Amino acid sequence: MSSTRAKAVPDRRRAILDAAVRVFARQGFHACRVSDIADEAGVAYGLLYHYFPSKEEVLNTLFLERWGVMLEMIREVDRKPVPVREKLGAIASFIIDSYRHDPDLMKVIIVEVTRAANSFGQTHLGQIREAYRLIGEIVTKAQQEGIFKAEIDAEFAAMTFYGAIEQVLTGWIFGLLPQGDEDLERAKQMVVETVCGGLEC
Amino acid sequence: MSSTRAKAVPDRRRAILDAAVRVFARQGFHACRVSDIADEAGVAYGLLYHYFPSKEEVLNTLFLERWGVMLEMIREVDRKPVPVREKLGAIASFIIDSYRHDPDLMKVIIVEVTRAANSFGQTHLGQIREAYRLIGEIVTKAQQEGIFKAEIDAEFAAMTFYGAIEQVLTGWIFGLLPQGDEDLERAKQMVVETVCGGLEC
DNA sequence: TCGCAGATTGACTGATCAGTCAATCTATCC
DNA sequence: GGATAGATTGACTGATCAGTCAATCTGCGA
């Protein structure tokens, strides 16, 4: 099969998705043309429509691919018998490392989907909500164990936690905060420190 | 002069701005047509271009009007000789009360400008940054007074604080969080409580 | 070698919409 | 009551671009 061959058939679908990440990150979803994506991928205009029914569906695919990995990761972390701080720390680490590994993709997901609740966020509200719900569950358990204050609403705490991380990523994306390797590492600690500090009894 | 007359000349410019808030909130800036705004304002299409050079400039005007008030409010609060918690509490209250008073306007500002850093956020990055800077200053002072931990970067703390508030507003805007009067009041306390709790020594 | 299916091409179409502009209206002042 | 300036109108234009489609290419099995 092709996946075992050294010189496999070029995967145009993947090339289109990767090109789209770069183009969306550079120009934004609405500002770019489908031809920009095709050009960036080194592929004819019409081929995009061979693999995807629309420009929108390209963005949807990018988002769902990545968001699914994150949700799965949160579920997995939650299953482990470790303290809250460690769970939240793992989530913060995962998101921040995702940014380190592929800043363009995270920029697209945050700017065009997660923070664009009017357009694509609307479509994916369910997925986004699920992330809040999972984080909220972690908070609830910590409250039941008497580690977190019971009087703060868990969903609310989850939004605060995720909101803080996303805001920091946004700061990096738009050059409002320094983003050396040490900065990313410190950010992980600081987010968890700040939020847990405020929530613990 | 007209402002003293009971039946003053109708202020079409204002009518257009108010209509734009409703239309942008309902359909989003990119998805709506200029004719939608004109219709909503009960005014001819061309009149919008008599008062504004472009559709964009209508949104810019709405944003700058409101953001300017907020920046001035933060500066004023900072001048008062009150504890940090009270300062941050006043900021949270102002933003949340702004939402209570005119949810459509806040939705537009957050969804189309503040969180749309790719399009309009870019244009207004300076204004947005200024808010972070002012909040960061408040945090810095608290650190100098020994009330807040010195090891957390002030700009970072400012983003966490503002990010948490904005995320909660976003939750209300898109129906992810309950938004009764009590919820709004509790949110003010919870945001300040959580962030200060995490930052205090 | 032939024929087929799927991959690939890019010119073209149809719809959309921001912005223009010449015409008309209205208020005000002399 | 006439003249002027600014307000108001809405039909029209020009550009843009997502999506279509018929034509061509390529790899592979018979």
XYZ file of N, CA and C in Angstrom, chain A residues 24-30 107 110-112 114-118 122 125 128-129 132 149 151-153 155-156 159-160 162-164 166-168 170-172 174-177 186-187 190-191 193-199, chain B residues 24-30 107 110-112 114-118 122 125 128-129 132 149 151-153 155-156 159-160 162-164 166-168 170-172 174-177 186-187 190-191 193-199:
318
model
N -4.729 30.647 5.547
C -5.675 31.174 6.541
C -4.927 31.962 7.617
N -3.786 31.436 8.054
C -3.022 32.113 9.111
C -2.519 33.460 8.612
N -2.103 33.492 7.351
C -1.509 34.709 6.789
C -2.576 35.748 6.473
N -3.654 35.317 5.794
C -4.612 36.293 5.277
C -5.977 36.280 5.971
N -6.226 35.233 6.717
C -7.550 35.088 7.321
C -8.482 34.362 6.368
N -9.440 33.643 6.933
C -10.344 32.827 6.128
C -11.151 33.665 5.132
N -11.734 34.748 5.618
C -12.615 35.533 4.751
C -11.831 36.326 3.703
N -3.319 29.339 15.417
C -3.827 30.669 15.092
C -5.138 30.559 14.334
N -7.990 29.264 16.646
C -8.450 30.265 17.613
C -9.102 31.451 16.918
N -8.402 32.011 15.951
C -8.904 33.242 15.339
C -10.147 32.988 14.484
N -10.147 31.895 13.726
C -11.237 31.693 12.767
C -12.394 30.849 13.307
N -12.695 29.265 17.187
C -12.970 29.409 18.608
C -13.386 30.819 18.994
N -12.699 31.808 18.467
C -13.016 33.196 18.811
C -13.935 33.831 17.793
N -14.322 33.084 16.788
C -15.211 33.636 15.764
C -16.593 33.045 15.954
N -17.083 33.174 17.168
C -18.309 32.470 17.540
C -19.491 32.862 16.662
N -19.343 33.965 15.943
C -20.425 34.414 15.075
C -20.538 33.586 13.805
N -20.181 29.261 15.722
C -21.583 28.848 15.789
C -21.712 27.390 15.355
N -20.086 25.138 17.992
C -20.390 25.459 19.385
C -20.451 24.199 20.237
N -16.954 23.057 21.053
C -16.308 23.987 21.972
C -16.888 23.806 23.375
N -18.203 23.705 23.408
C -18.899 23.504 24.674
C -18.410 22.230 25.370
N -15.397 22.834 27.428
C -15.732 23.485 28.705
C -16.303 22.466 29.680
N -12.796 25.543 46.179
C -13.961 26.163 46.800
C -15.241 25.687 46.117
N -18.139 27.227 46.262
C -19.074 28.295 45.903
C -18.874 28.869 44.507
N -17.799 28.500 43.836
C -17.633 29.005 42.468
C -18.167 27.980 41.474
N -19.011 28.439 40.578
C -19.618 27.573 39.580
C -18.545 26.916 38.711
N -18.609 25.410 35.728
C -18.564 25.814 34.309
C -17.902 27.189 34.191
N -18.216 28.018 35.148
C -17.634 29.356 35.167
C -16.114 29.276 35.331
N -14.472 28.182 32.146
C -14.346 29.244 31.143
C -13.218 30.185 31.501
N -13.092 30.467 32.801
C -11.998 31.330 33.235
C -10.661 30.694 32.879
N -9.937 28.196 30.647
C -9.684 28.113 29.209
C -9.514 29.510 28.601
N -10.326 30.450 29.075
C -10.240 31.827 28.570
C -8.876 32.439 28.813
N -8.317 32.163 29.976
C -6.995 32.715 30.275
C -5.954 32.151 29.306
N -6.442 30.859 26.300
C -6.661 31.339 24.939
C -6.221 32.782 24.786
N -6.432 33.561 25.825
C -6.035 34.964 25.768
C -4.519 35.088 25.665
N -3.819 34.229 26.382
C -2.359 34.257 26.317
C -1.889 33.836 24.920
N -3.531 34.199 22.236
C -3.851 35.331 21.371
C -2.771 36.410 21.505
N -2.315 36.605 22.726
C -1.229 37.561 22.955
C 0.015 37.191 22.156
N 0.343 35.910 22.115
C 1.500 35.467 21.339
C 1.236 35.643 19.851
N -0.549 37.633 18.231
C -0.505 38.993 17.704
C 0.634 39.832 18.267
N 1.633 39.123 18.809
C 2.837 39.817 19.212
C 2.665 40.755 20.392
N 1.675 40.490 21.244
C 1.485 41.338 22.416
C 2.295 40.832 23.604
N 2.712 39.580 23.526
C 3.495 38.996 24.619
C 4.719 38.316 24.015
N 6.963 29.154 31.174
C 6.511 29.915 32.337
C 5.000 30.110 32.283
N 4.485 30.315 31.068
C 3.048 30.551 30.924
C 2.240 29.364 31.448
N 2.227 29.655 35.132
C 1.520 30.835 35.635
C 0.014 30.694 35.514
N -0.456 30.150 34.384
C -1.899 29.993 34.231
C -2.442 29.073 35.323
N -1.038 28.170 38.135
C -0.800 28.808 39.436
C -1.888 29.830 39.760
N -2.144 30.719 38.795
C -3.111 31.788 39.028
C -4.511 31.239 39.240
N -4.944 30.400 38.311
C -6.316 29.911 38.414
C -6.500 29.013 39.640
N -5.583 28.058 39.856
C -5.716 27.172 41.010
C -5.599 27.980 42.293
N -4.666 28.912 42.321
C -4.510 29.760 43.505
C -5.812 30.424 43.885
N -6.554 30.853 42.852
C -7.814 31.533 43.126
C -8.954 30.593 43.476
N -8.816 29.329 43.057
C -9.935 28.394 43.271
C -9.767 27.519 44.507
N -25.311 44.248 13.049
C -24.037 43.541 13.266
C -24.215 42.443 14.309
N -24.962 42.752 15.365
C -25.159 41.761 16.433
C -25.931 40.553 15.898
N -26.911 40.827 15.051
C -27.774 39.770 14.556
C -27.089 38.930 13.486
N -26.455 39.607 12.509
C -25.942 38.882 11.345
C -24.418 38.807 11.270
N -23.749 39.643 12.043
C -22.294 39.707 11.932
C -21.887 40.733 10.888
N -20.735 41.324 11.084
C -20.290 42.403 10.196
C -20.131 41.933 8.751
N -19.471 40.801 8.578
C -19.179 40.355 7.215
C -20.425 39.829 6.510
N -21.647 42.719 22.278
C -21.447 41.574 21.399
C -20.655 41.990 20.163
N -16.962 42.823 21.032
C -16.156 41.636 21.343
C -16.009 40.728 20.131
N -17.145 40.406 19.517
C -17.093 39.430 18.431
C -16.399 39.992 17.192
N -16.699 41.230 16.844
C -16.201 41.765 15.572
C -14.877 42.517 15.683
N -12.610 43.018 19.186
C -11.670 42.523 20.188
C -11.216 41.096 19.919
N -12.156 40.234 19.563
C -11.803 38.845 19.328
C -11.536 38.561 17.862
N -11.643 39.578 17.038
C -11.408 39.386 15.603
C -10.065 40.003 15.251
N -9.063 39.578 15.991
C -7.770 40.243 15.885
C -7.199 40.190 14.473
N -7.750 39.315 13.639
C -7.252 39.203 12.282
C -7.712 40.348 11.399
N -6.796 43.954 14.313
C -5.524 44.448 13.789
C -5.518 45.965 13.762
N -5.469 47.303 17.335
C -4.558 46.647 18.269
C -4.003 47.637 19.286
N -6.571 48.247 21.985
C -6.745 47.065 22.821
C -5.549 46.901 23.752
N -4.382 47.087 23.166
C -3.143 46.998 23.928
C -3.136 47.994 25.081
N -4.785 46.629 28.095
C -3.922 45.705 28.821
C -2.871 46.464 29.616
N 1.911 38.853 44.211
C 3.187 38.174 43.991
C 4.003 38.915 42.943
N 6.477 37.607 41.238
C 7.053 36.744 40.188
C 6.156 36.554 38.968
N 4.914 36.999 39.040
C 4.067 36.872 37.844
C 4.108 38.153 37.031
N 4.377 38.000 35.746
C 4.477 39.143 34.847
C 3.163 39.939 34.835
N 1.848 42.186 32.722
C 1.095 42.166 31.461
C 0.354 40.838 31.316
N 1.037 39.797 31.735
C 0.455 38.470 31.689
C -0.782 38.395 32.583
N -3.680 40.165 31.032
C -4.355 39.409 29.978
C -5.225 38.325 30.579
N -4.736 37.706 31.628
C -5.529 36.676 32.292
C -6.823 37.281 32.826
N -8.369 40.227 31.998
C -9.276 40.671 30.941
C -9.814 39.477 30.140
N -8.931 38.520 29.901
C -9.342 37.329 29.150
C -10.460 36.576 29.844
N -10.387 36.479 31.158
C -11.418 35.774 31.901
C -12.755 36.507 31.756
N -13.718 38.572 29.369
C -14.209 38.495 28.002
C -14.778 37.123 27.694
N -14.143 36.115 28.268
C -14.616 34.756 28.031
C -16.001 34.553 28.652
N -16.203 35.144 29.822
C -17.498 35.028 30.475
C -18.562 35.773 29.651
N -18.458 36.250 26.520
C -18.685 35.416 25.348
C -19.631 34.272 25.688
N -19.448 33.730 26.869
C -20.346 32.674 27.330
C -21.789 33.155 27.384
N -21.998 34.366 27.845
C -23.350 34.919 27.886
C -23.869 35.167 26.473
N -23.242 33.805 23.738
C -23.637 32.647 22.956
C -24.403 31.606 23.756
N -24.965 32.092 24.873
C -25.861 31.218 25.615
C -25.198 30.018 26.260
N -23.903 30.100 26.550
C -23.227 28.986 27.207
C -23.321 29.085 28.717
N -23.631 30.282 29.204
C -23.739 30.498 30.648
C -25.052 31.218 30.940
N -22.862 37.953 40.426
C -21.941 36.939 40.955
C -20.671 36.871 40.121
N -20.847 37.044 38.807
C -19.679 36.959 37.925
C -18.641 38.019 38.295
N -16.856 36.749 41.262
C -16.073 35.545 41.014
C -14.807 35.830 40.216
N -14.922 36.676 39.201
C -13.731 36.971 38.409
C -12.673 37.607 39.284
N -12.436 37.617 42.554
C -12.051 36.648 43.586
C -11.022 35.659 43.044
N -11.344 35.071 41.884
C -10.464 34.051 41.319
C -9.099 34.626 40.961
N -9.113 35.721 40.186
C -7.835 36.265 39.732
C -7.021 36.809 40.898
N -7.632 37.602 41.780
C -6.897 38.155 42.919
C -6.415 37.041 43.827
N -7.286 36.058 44.054
C -6.899 34.929 44.888
C -5.625 34.276 44.380
N -5.500 34.182 43.067
C -4.325 33.552 42.494
C -3.105 34.447 42.480
N -3.313 35.761 42.537
C -2.187 36.694 42.422
C -1.677 37.193 43.770
